[in-house]
mmCIF file of C-alpha atoms in Angstrom:
data_model
loop_
_atom_site.group_PDB
_atom_site.id
_atom_site.type_symbol
_atom_site.label_atom_id
_atom_site.label_comp_id
_atom_site.label_asym_id
_atom_site.label_seq_id
_atom_site.Cartn_x
_atom_site.Cartn_y
_atom_site.Cartn_z
ATOM 1 C CA ASP N 1 -22.441 11.323 23.801
ATOM 2 C CA ALA N 2 -19.133 13.218 23.604
ATOM 3 C CA GLY N 3 -20.426 15.455 20.857
ATOM 4 C CA CYS N 4 -19.530 13.557 17.729
ATOM 5 C CA GLU N 5 -21.629 14.579 14.842
ATOM 6 C CA GLU N 6 -20.356 12.417 11.999
ATOM 7 C CA ILE N 7 -17.791 9.669 11.475
ATOM 8 C CA VAL N 8 -15.440 9.050 8.558
ATOM 9 C CA SER N 9 -14.425 5.432 8.713
ATOM 10 C CA VAL N 10 -11.301 4.433 6.734
ATOM 11 C CA HIS N 11 -10.522 0.768 5.838
ATOM 12 C CA LEU N 12 -8.316 -1.554 3.911
ATOM 13 C CA SER N 13 -9.508 -3.072 0.579
ATOM 14 C CA SER N 14 -12.902 -4.703 0.612
ATOM 15 C CA ALA N 15 -11.577 -7.160 -1.967
ATOM 16 C CA LEU N 16 -9.081 -8.569 0.534
ATOM 17 C CA SER N 17 -11.021 -8.250 3.827
ATOM 18 C CA GLY N 18 -14.552 -8.264 5.287
ATOM 19 C CA THR N 19 -13.846 -5.172 7.313
ATOM 20 C CA VAL N 20 -15.680 -2.714 5.060
ATOM 21 C CA GLU N 21 -18.684 -5.017 5.068
ATOM 22 C CA SER N 22 -18.543 -5.151 8.946
ATOM 23 C CA ALA N 23 -18.192 -1.306 8.964
ATOM 24 C CA ASN N 24 -21.307 -0.929 6.823
ATOM 25 C CA LEU N 25 -23.268 -3.092 9.231
ATOM 26 C CA ALA N 26 -22.105 -1.092 12.152
ATOM 27 C CA ALA N 27 -22.871 2.166 10.353
ATOM 28 C CA ALA N 28 -26.510 1.114 9.928
ATOM 29 C CA GLU N 29 -26.712 0.955 13.755
ATOM 30 C CA SER N 30 -24.867 4.193 14.502
ATOM 31 C CA PRO N 31 -26.645 7.078 16.085
ATOM 32 C CA VAL N 32 -24.683 9.488 13.850
ATOM 33 C CA PRO N 33 -24.035 9.439 10.107
ATOM 34 C CA VAL N 34 -21.012 7.285 9.040
ATOM 35 C CA ARG N 35 -19.137 7.678 5.822
ATOM 36 C CA ILE N 36 -17.280 4.468 4.806
ATOM 37 C CA VAL N 37 -14.001 4.857 2.823
ATOM 38 C CA ASP N 38 -12.860 1.675 0.993
ATOM 39 C CA THR N 39 -9.259 2.595 0.312
ATOM 40 C CA LYS N 40 -8.767 -0.490 -1.941
ATOM 41 C CA LEU N 41 -5.250 -0.586 -0.424
ATOM 42 C CA VAL N 42 -3.575 -2.329 2.506
ATOM 43 C CA THR N 43 -1.047 -1.687 5.247
ATOM 44 C CA GLN N 44 0.986 1.546 4.785
ATOM 45 C CA GLY N 45 -1.009 2.529 1.694
ATOM 46 C CA THR N 46 -4.160 2.711 3.913
ATOM 47 C CA ALA N 47 -2.102 4.728 6.355
ATOM 48 C CA LEU N 48 -1.406 7.337 3.776
ATOM 49 C CA VAL N 49 -5.131 7.733 3.095
ATOM 50 C CA LEU N 50 -5.827 7.998 6.783
ATOM 51 C CA LYS N 51 -3.194 10.699 7.144
ATOM 52 C CA ALA N 52 -4.800 12.622 4.295
ATOM 53 C CA ALA N 53 -8.165 12.495 6.148
ATOM 54 C CA ILE N 54 -6.499 13.693 9.496
ATOM 55 C CA GLU N 55 -4.858 16.532 7.684
ATOM 56 C CA ALA N 56 -8.307 17.568 6.030
ATOM 57 C CA ARG N 57 -9.820 17.423 9.582
ATOM 58 C CA LYS N 58 -7.015 19.589 10.952
ATOM 59 C CA ALA N 59 -7.646 22.094 8.110
ATOM 60 C CA GLY N 60 -11.155 22.501 9.376
ATOM 61 C CA LEU N 61 -13.048 20.606 6.672
ATOM 62 C CA ASP N 62 -16.388 19.003 7.503
ATOM 63 C CA ALA N 63 -17.092 15.233 7.096
ATOM 64 C CA ASP N 64 -17.940 15.650 3.405
ATOM 65 C CA GLY N 65 -14.623 17.361 2.783
ATOM 66 C CA ILE N 66 -12.637 14.817 4.822
ATOM 67 C CA GLU N 67 -14.327 11.947 2.912
ATOM 68 C CA ARG N 68 -13.356 13.600 -0.454
ATOM 69 C CA ALA N 69 -9.793 14.103 0.752
ATOM 70 C CA ALA N 70 -9.582 10.357 1.768
ATOM 71 C CA ASN N 71 -11.074 9.133 -1.468
ATOM 72 C CA ALA N 72 -8.711 11.484 -3.536
ATOM 73 C CA ALA N 73 -5.687 10.050 -1.679
ATOM 74 C CA ALA N 74 -6.874 6.473 -2.090
ATOM 75 C CA SER N 75 -7.559 6.740 -5.845
ATOM 76 C CA GLY N 76 -4.142 8.435 -6.259
ATOM 77 C CA THR N 77 -2.106 5.941 -4.161
ATOM 78 C CA GLN N 78 -0.094 3.058 -5.741
ATOM 79 C CA LEU N 79 1.232 0.246 -3.718
ATOM 80 C CA PHE N 80 3.885 -2.324 -4.773
ATOM 81 C CA PHE N 81 5.709 -4.988 -2.816
ATOM 82 C CA ILE N 82 8.262 -7.613 -3.443
ATOM 83 C CA LEU N 83 8.039 -11.115 -1.957
ATOM 84 C CA ASP N 84 11.125 -13.043 -0.869
ATOM 85 C CA THR N 85 9.222 -16.213 -1.263
ATOM 86 C CA LEU N 86 5.823 -17.472 -2.548
ATOM 87 C CA ASP N 87 5.518 -20.059 0.167
ATOM 88 C CA TYR N 88 3.223 -18.139 2.322
ATOM 89 C CA LEU N 89 0.937 -17.242 -0.581
ATOM 90 C CA VAL N 90 0.768 -20.902 -1.488
ATOM 91 C CA LYS N 91 -0.049 -21.886 2.166
ATOM 92 C CA GLY N 92 -2.736 -19.210 2.212
ATOM 93 C CA GLY N 93 -4.256 -20.511 -1.049
ATOM 94 C CA ARG N 94 -3.408 -17.281 -2.918
ATOM 95 C CA ALA N 95 -0.896 -19.051 -5.314
ATOM 96 C CA GLY N 96 -0.587 -22.573 -6.751
ATOM 97 C CA ARG N 97 2.105 -25.000 -5.515
ATOM 98 C CA ALA N 98 3.501 -25.413 -9.008
ATOM 99 C CA GLN N 99 3.875 -21.662 -9.331
ATOM 100 C CA GLY N 100 5.578 -21.411 -5.965
ATOM 101 C CA LEU N 101 7.945 -24.256 -6.759
ATOM 102 C CA ALA N 102 8.888 -22.746 -10.165
ATOM 103 C CA ALA N 103 9.570 -19.390 -8.612
ATOM 104 C CA SER N 104 11.766 -20.932 -5.904
ATOM 105 C CA LEU N 105 13.723 -23.053 -8.388
ATOM 106 C CA LEU N 106 14.326 -20.106 -10.828
ATOM 107 C CA ASN N 107 14.938 -17.548 -8.036
ATOM 108 C CA ILE N 108 12.003 -15.460 -9.401
ATOM 109 C CA LYS N 109 11.028 -12.564 -7.082
ATOM 110 C CA PRO N 110 7.564 -11.389 -7.947
ATOM 111 C CA VAL N 111 6.848 -7.622 -7.776
ATOM 112 C CA LEU N 112 3.150 -7.312 -6.988
ATOM 113 C CA CYS N 113 0.756 -4.450 -6.914
ATOM 114 C CA ILE N 114 -2.741 -3.499 -5.726
ATOM 115 C CA ASN N 115 -4.886 -2.711 -8.711
ATOM 116 C CA LYS N 116 -7.653 -0.161 -8.828
ATOM 117 C CA ASP N 117 -10.166 -2.743 -7.646
ATOM 118 C CA GLY N 118 -8.153 -3.413 -4.554
ATOM 119 C CA VAL N 119 -6.906 -6.835 -5.743
ATOM 120 C CA VAL N 120 -3.346 -8.095 -5.675
ATOM 121 C CA GLU N 121 -1.998 -8.790 -9.155
ATOM 122 C CA PRO N 122 1.527 -9.293 -10.714
ATOM 123 C CA PHE N 123 3.425 -6.177 -11.811
ATOM 124 C CA LYS N 124 6.742 -7.764 -12.867
ATOM 125 C CA LYS N 125 8.566 -11.030 -12.402
ATOM 126 C CA VAL N 126 12.299 -10.426 -11.750
ATOM 127 C CA LYS N 127 15.208 -12.827 -11.222
ATOM 128 C CA GLY N 128 16.793 -12.007 -7.901
ATOM 129 C CA PHE N 129 15.738 -9.861 -5.035
ATOM 130 C CA ARG N 130 18.200 -6.964 -5.633
ATOM 131 C CA LYS N 131 17.124 -6.801 -9.268
ATOM 132 C CA ALA N 132 13.486 -6.606 -8.106
ATOM 133 C CA ILE N 133 14.267 -3.743 -5.796
ATOM 134 C CA SER N 134 16.151 -2.011 -8.688
ATOM 135 C CA GLU N 135 13.256 -2.449 -11.033
ATOM 136 C CA LEU N 136 10.667 -1.156 -8.605
ATOM 137 C CA ALA N 137 12.851 1.930 -7.817
ATOM 138 C CA ALA N 138 13.236 2.673 -11.501
ATOM 139 C CA HIS N 139 9.473 2.522 -11.985
ATOM 140 C CA VAL N 140 8.862 4.960 -9.059
ATOM 141 C CA ALA N 141 11.537 7.297 -10.515
ATOM 142 C CA ALA N 142 9.834 7.279 -13.884
ATOM 143 C CA GLU N 143 6.534 8.105 -12.190
ATOM 144 C CA THR N 144 7.888 10.996 -10.197
ATOM 145 C CA PRO N 145 9.883 13.129 -12.640
ATOM 146 C CA ASP N 146 9.103 16.493 -11.175
ATOM 147 C CA GLU N 147 11.375 17.506 -8.271
ATOM 148 C CA THR N 148 9.145 20.456 -7.501
ATOM 149 C CA LYS N 149 6.302 18.079 -6.745
ATOM 150 C CA PRO N 150 7.705 15.152 -4.825
ATOM 151 C CA ALA N 151 5.480 12.162 -4.119
ATOM 152 C CA ARG N 152 4.502 11.303 -0.555
ATOM 153 C CA LEU N 153 5.996 7.847 -0.028
ATOM 154 C CA THR N 154 5.994 5.201 2.681
ATOM 155 C CA VAL N 155 8.214 2.107 2.798
ATOM 156 C CA LEU N 156 6.889 -1.053 4.245
ATOM 157 C CA HIS N 157 8.448 -4.420 5.146
ATOM 158 C CA ALA N 158 7.903 -7.691 6.949
ATOM 159 C CA CYS N 159 10.743 -8.010 9.399
ATOM 160 C CA ALA N 160 13.192 -6.810 6.794
ATOM 161 C CA GLN N 161 14.635 -3.560 7.889
ATOM 162 C CA SER N 162 17.818 -3.939 5.814
ATOM 163 C CA SER N 163 15.776 -4.542 2.619
ATOM 164 C CA ALA N 164 13.714 -1.480 3.367
ATOM 165 C CA GLU N 165 16.933 0.605 3.684
ATOM 166 C CA ASP N 166 18.131 -1.022 0.368
ATOM 167 C CA LEU N 167 14.922 0.054 -1.326
ATOM 168 C CA ILE N 168 15.266 3.636 -0.102
ATOM 169 C CA ALA N 169 18.849 3.670 -1.360
ATOM 170 C CA ALA N 170 17.750 2.365 -4.709
ATOM 171 C CA LEU N 171 15.004 5.025 -4.997
ATOM 172 C CA ASP N 172 17.705 7.690 -4.375
ATOM 173 C CA SER N 173 20.113 6.095 -6.915
ATOM 174 C CA ALA N 174 17.328 5.860 -9.527
ATOM 175 C CA GLY N 175 16.455 9.592 -9.116
ATOM 176 C CA ALA N 176 13.021 9.246 -7.634
ATOM 177 C CA HIS N 177 11.586 12.488 -6.264
ATOM 178 C CA TYR N 178 9.722 11.819 -2.989
ATOM 179 C CA GLU N 179 9.227 12.806 0.550
ATOM 180 C CA LEU N 180 9.583 9.839 2.907
ATOM 181 C CA ASP N 181 6.542 9.794 5.099
ATOM 182 C CA SER N 182 7.504 6.689 7.192
ATOM 183 C CA VAL N 183 9.101 3.293 7.270
ATOM 184 C CA GLY N 184 6.923 0.687 8.917
ATOM 185 C CA LEU N 185 6.083 -2.976 9.363
ATOM 186 C CA VAL N 186 3.207 -4.613 7.604
ATOM 187 C CA GLY N 187 0.502 -5.920 9.919
ATOM 188 C CA ALA N 188 0.004 -9.464 10.957
ATOM 189 C CA VAL N 189 -2.845 -10.171 8.479
ATOM 190 C CA ILE N 190 -0.860 -9.032 5.329
ATOM 191 C CA GLY N 191 2.308 -10.435 6.727
ATOM 192 C CA THR N 192 0.608 -13.976 6.986
ATOM 193 C CA TYR N 193 0.442 -13.894 3.153
ATOM 194 C CA ALA N 194 3.553 -11.876 2.227
ATOM 195 C CA GLY N 195 5.821 -13.881 4.576
ATOM 196 C CA PRO N 196 8.992 -12.611 6.276
ATOM 197 C CA GLY N 197 11.399 -10.626 4.093
ATOM 198 C CA ALA N 198 8.802 -8.911 1.933
ATOM 199 C CA VAL N 199 9.433 -5.265 1.217
ATOM 200 C CA GLY N 200 7.500 -2.597 -0.607
ATOM 201 C CA LEU N 201 6.172 0.999 -0.877
ATOM 202 C CA ALA N 202 3.117 3.039 -1.356
ATOM 203 C CA TYR N 203 3.036 6.600 -2.767
ATOM 204 C CA HIS N 204 0.951 9.301 -4.199
ATOM 205 C CA ARG N 205 1.735 12.529 -5.971
ATOM 206 C CA PRO N 206 0.770 15.901 -4.326
ATOM 207 C CA LEU N 207 -3.090 16.000 -4.108
#
């Protein structure tokens, strides 16, 4: 009624949420065409994709161009996070109790990632939280060697501002080339599984 001609609908990973399915059901009832973008990401990773879509809209692209920009950002974005504890993954049924107990006893801090299918999987297992931050920063530095083409990067955390600051400092020390887009809290849904103290980042190279 307000003059909308098409909708580009950007969502978190369909492998982790039923939101995309709900969006498809709603799209079927929409009076205007709707393009569904499954980012296969979560939290601040999805935000990077949304910002790419907004920038495409501001540049005057039509819905097709906006959808392409969002999909390009989604496919190029990597997301990693470090958990302070596996307790909340265990309580949520995403990790076994034995696994959680072993990690706790050995002070193992898993570095997890979202794979290309939008599923959480292990990236590295590191002993100690500071070592995990250092390992993640070193990985990003290796992936962003060109200072003339810095990555667009966002830092995320679950009520752990100091850990977010430590991660940024580690990125700088490791020589990562990036432009900091934002530092933000994870949402309640992801925070339920990650638990307080989690910290991570998402980034993509220039599109």
